[in-house]
Amino acid sequence: MNIPFLDNWRKRHDVDPSPLGAAFDRDPEGVGELLAECELLRARVQDAGVTLDDTPGSLSALDQLPPSWRDDPEELPWIGNDAGLYLGTVIVRNVPSASWQVWPGGQPVVRLASGREINVVEAGLDWAVTGSPELSQVYGEAAEF
């Protein structure tokens, strides 16, 4: 919702419009742990016999799952969001110097040592909806930088 007078008030009072961004500034490791939870995704894939252990191999296992979440239009965006956050978690925990960053609007992204930023939530949503790009492919590209 665009409320012009609220934007002006925030500017005058130095209020961060993104609670996630403010929390990240105070406790980046805590926010990283929060982003790694991905409860819905973990529950759904556990039902399919896949354990998410924060390794690149688990991304390949996710890529091989039948996309049953596409049958539920209400769950689809949540699975996609969680898949993106899980992808980011795997990158941050396995690619040297990769770290979480939060864009001013509150969007979590992963920044690589090269300075490249990956919008992992967008990648997760694309994967959940179309199956492409595969999560393991995004990870592989991030690991090359």
mmCIF file of C-alpha atoms in Angstrom:
data_model
loop_
_atom_site.group_PDB
_atom_site.id
_atom_site.type_symbol
_atom_site.label_atom_id
_atom_site.label_comp_id
_atom_site.label_asym_id
_atom_site.label_seq_id
_atom_site.Cartn_x
_atom_site.Cartn_y
_atom_site.Cartn_z
ATOM 1 C CA MET A 1 0.000 0.000 0.000
ATOM 2 C CA ASN A 2 1.411 3.379 -0.980
ATOM 3 C CA ILE A 3 0.698 6.059 1.614
ATOM 4 C CA PRO A 4 2.743 9.151 0.634
ATOM 5 C CA PHE A 5 2.427 11.001 3.943
ATOM 6 C CA LEU A 6 3.704 7.920 5.818
ATOM 7 C CA ASP A 7 6.820 7.799 3.634
ATOM 8 C CA ASN A 8 7.498 11.452 4.442
ATOM 9 C CA TRP A 9 6.969 10.826 8.168
ATOM 10 C CA ARG A 10 9.414 7.906 8.092
ATOM 11 C CA LYS A 11 12.058 10.047 6.410
ATOM 12 C CA ARG A 12 11.701 12.770 9.053
ATOM 13 C CA HIS A 13 11.798 10.291 11.924
ATOM 14 C CA ASP A 14 14.457 7.925 10.550
ATOM 15 C CA VAL A 15 12.104 4.945 10.735
ATOM 16 C CA ASP A 16 13.254 1.929 8.740
ATOM 17 C CA PRO A 17 10.281 0.761 6.638
ATOM 18 C CA SER A 18 11.686 -2.769 6.787
ATOM 19 C CA PRO A 19 11.521 -4.537 10.151
ATOM 20 C CA LEU A 20 13.696 -7.317 8.704
ATOM 21 C CA GLY A 21 16.321 -4.788 7.645
ATOM 22 C CA ALA A 22 16.386 -3.230 11.113
ATOM 23 C CA ALA A 23 16.644 -6.643 12.781
ATOM 24 C CA PHE A 24 19.410 -7.641 10.357
ATOM 25 C CA ASP A 25 21.402 -4.532 11.264
ATOM 26 C CA ARG A 26 21.179 -5.462 14.969
ATOM 27 C CA ASP A 27 21.680 -9.240 14.714
ATOM 28 C CA PRO A 28 22.676 -10.590 11.282
ATOM 29 C CA GLU A 29 23.419 -14.090 12.610
ATOM 30 C CA GLY A 30 20.050 -14.291 14.372
ATOM 31 C CA VAL A 31 18.236 -13.205 11.226
ATOM 32 C CA GLY A 32 20.223 -15.776 9.239
ATOM 33 C CA GLU A 33 19.025 -18.480 11.635
ATOM 34 C CA LEU A 34 15.455 -17.227 11.293
ATOM 35 C CA LEU A 35 15.688 -17.295 7.499
ATOM 36 C CA ALA A 36 17.036 -20.871 7.664
ATOM 37 C CA GLU A 37 13.959 -22.273 9.422
ATOM 38 C CA CYS A 38 11.835 -22.865 6.282
ATOM 39 C CA GLU A 39 9.350 -24.861 8.369
ATOM 40 C CA LEU A 40 6.742 -25.537 5.689
ATOM 41 C CA LEU A 41 9.298 -26.747 3.143
ATOM 42 C CA ARG A 42 11.044 -28.936 5.712
ATOM 43 C CA ALA A 43 7.729 -30.519 6.763
ATOM 44 C CA ARG A 44 6.579 -31.204 3.189
ATOM 45 C CA VAL A 45 9.827 -32.749 2.001
ATOM 46 C CA GLN A 46 10.214 -34.810 5.169
ATOM 47 C CA ASP A 47 6.859 -36.375 4.278
ATOM 48 C CA ALA A 48 8.495 -37.344 0.967
ATOM 49 C CA GLY A 49 11.501 -38.845 2.759
ATOM 50 C CA VAL A 50 13.958 -36.007 2.071
ATOM 51 C CA THR A 51 16.007 -34.515 4.885
ATOM 52 C CA LEU A 52 17.216 -30.951 4.456
ATOM 53 C CA ASP A 53 20.688 -30.917 5.988
ATOM 54 C CA ASP A 54 21.855 -27.551 4.584
ATOM 55 C CA THR A 55 24.176 -29.186 2.044
ATOM 56 C CA PRO A 56 24.303 -28.817 -1.748
ATOM 57 C CA GLY A 57 23.227 -32.454 -2.091
ATOM 58 C CA SER A 58 19.920 -31.656 -0.427
ATOM 59 C CA LEU A 59 19.217 -29.111 -3.168
ATOM 60 C CA SER A 60 19.585 -31.877 -5.749
ATOM 61 C CA ALA A 61 17.187 -34.009 -3.719
ATOM 62 C CA LEU A 62 14.659 -31.147 -3.726
ATOM 63 C CA ASP A 63 15.018 -30.791 -7.487
ATOM 64 C CA GLN A 64 14.038 -34.458 -7.901
ATOM 65 C CA LEU A 65 10.793 -34.245 -5.914
ATOM 66 C CA PRO A 66 7.480 -34.394 -7.769
ATOM 67 C CA PRO A 67 6.037 -30.859 -7.532
ATOM 68 C CA SER A 68 2.844 -31.743 -5.644
ATOM 69 C CA TRP A 69 2.736 -28.218 -4.169
ATOM 70 C CA ARG A 70 1.686 -26.906 -7.587
ATOM 71 C CA ASP A 71 -1.728 -28.470 -6.968
ATOM 72 C CA ASP A 72 -2.363 -26.076 -4.076
ATOM 73 C CA PRO A 73 -2.402 -22.425 -5.212
ATOM 74 C CA GLU A 74 -2.419 -21.217 -1.598
ATOM 75 C CA GLU A 75 0.632 -23.238 -0.593
ATOM 76 C CA LEU A 76 2.636 -22.700 -3.780
ATOM 77 C CA PRO A 77 4.021 -19.225 -2.967
ATOM 78 C CA TRP A 78 4.901 -20.285 0.584
ATOM 79 C CA ILE A 79 6.809 -23.334 -0.640
ATOM 80 C CA GLY A 80 8.576 -21.139 -3.203
ATOM 81 C CA ASN A 81 9.518 -18.580 -0.557
ATOM 82 C CA ASP A 82 10.833 -21.301 1.758
ATOM 83 C CA ALA A 83 12.727 -22.946 -1.126
ATOM 84 C CA GLY A 84 14.427 -19.643 -1.856
ATOM 85 C CA LEU A 85 15.349 -19.084 1.775
ATOM 86 C CA TYR A 86 16.644 -22.651 1.999
ATOM 87 C CA LEU A 87 18.708 -22.114 -1.162
ATOM 88 C CA GLY A 88 20.160 -18.977 0.408
ATOM 89 C CA THR A 89 20.935 -20.858 3.605
ATOM 90 C CA VAL A 90 22.821 -23.558 1.697
ATOM 91 C CA ILE A 91 24.793 -20.941 -0.238
ATOM 92 C CA VAL A 92 25.682 -18.933 2.883
ATOM 93 C CA ARG A 93 26.748 -22.044 4.800
ATOM 94 C CA ASN A 94 28.773 -23.641 1.975
ATOM 95 C CA VAL A 95 30.156 -20.920 -0.312
ATOM 96 C CA PRO A 96 33.116 -19.052 1.208
ATOM 97 C CA SER A 97 32.397 -15.381 1.975
ATOM 98 C CA ALA A 98 28.713 -15.605 0.955
ATOM 99 C CA SER A 99 26.449 -13.714 3.333
ATOM 100 C CA TRP A 100 22.871 -12.635 3.823
ATOM 101 C CA GLN A 101 21.983 -9.037 3.001
ATOM 102 C CA VAL A 102 18.646 -7.267 3.238
ATOM 103 C CA TRP A 103 17.615 -4.814 0.540
ATOM 104 C CA PRO A 104 15.952 -1.588 1.736
ATOM 105 C CA GLY A 105 12.468 -2.964 1.068
ATOM 106 C CA GLY A 106 13.159 -5.934 3.337
ATOM 107 C CA GLN A 107 13.999 -8.494 0.623
ATOM 108 C CA PRO A 108 16.651 -10.973 1.825
ATOM 109 C CA VAL A 109 19.328 -11.725 -0.774
ATOM 110 C CA VAL A 110 22.668 -13.504 -0.750
ATOM 111 C CA ARG A 111 25.807 -11.509 -1.518
ATOM 112 C CA LEU A 112 28.786 -13.391 -2.899
ATOM 113 C CA ALA A 113 32.441 -12.426 -2.417
ATOM 114 C CA SER A 114 32.427 -11.005 -5.959
ATOM 115 C CA GLY A 115 29.721 -8.517 -4.925
ATOM 116 C CA ARG A 116 27.061 -10.264 -6.981
ATOM 117 C CA GLU A 117 23.721 -10.497 -5.215
ATOM 118 C CA ILE A 118 21.338 -13.394 -5.750
ATOM 119 C CA ASN A 119 17.644 -12.868 -5.158
ATOM 120 C CA VAL A 120 17.166 -16.338 -3.737
ATOM 121 C CA VAL A 121 13.474 -15.870 -2.929
ATOM 122 C CA GLU A 122 12.773 -15.056 -6.572
ATOM 123 C CA ALA A 123 14.768 -18.127 -7.636
ATOM 124 C CA GLY A 124 12.817 -20.280 -5.161
ATOM 125 C CA LEU A 125 9.476 -19.000 -6.429
ATOM 126 C CA ASP A 126 10.492 -19.651 -10.044
ATOM 127 C CA TRP A 127 11.564 -23.164 -9.068
ATOM 128 C CA ALA A 128 8.313 -23.870 -7.228
ATOM 129 C CA VAL A 129 6.166 -22.641 -10.106
ATOM 130 C CA THR A 130 8.077 -23.925 -13.138
ATOM 131 C CA GLY A 131 10.889 -26.152 -11.880
ATOM 132 C CA SER A 132 13.453 -23.892 -13.480
ATOM 133 C CA PRO A 133 16.082 -22.928 -12.678
ATOM 134 C CA GLU A 134 16.851 -25.931 -10.544
ATOM 135 C CA LEU A 135 17.993 -25.030 -7.045
ATOM 136 C CA SER A 136 21.180 -27.063 -7.479
ATOM 137 C CA GLN A 137 21.943 -25.105 -10.655
ATOM 138 C CA VAL A 138 21.622 -21.749 -8.861
ATOM 139 C CA TYR A 139 23.876 -23.088 -6.112
ATOM 140 C CA GLY A 140 26.444 -24.297 -8.693
ATOM 141 C CA GLU A 141 26.566 -20.872 -10.326
ATOM 142 C CA ALA A 142 26.974 -19.184 -6.929
ATOM 143 C CA ALA A 143 29.782 -21.565 -5.965
ATOM 144 C CA GLU A 144 31.704 -20.646 -9.130
ATOM 145 C CA PHE A 145 31.950 -16.950 -8.226
#
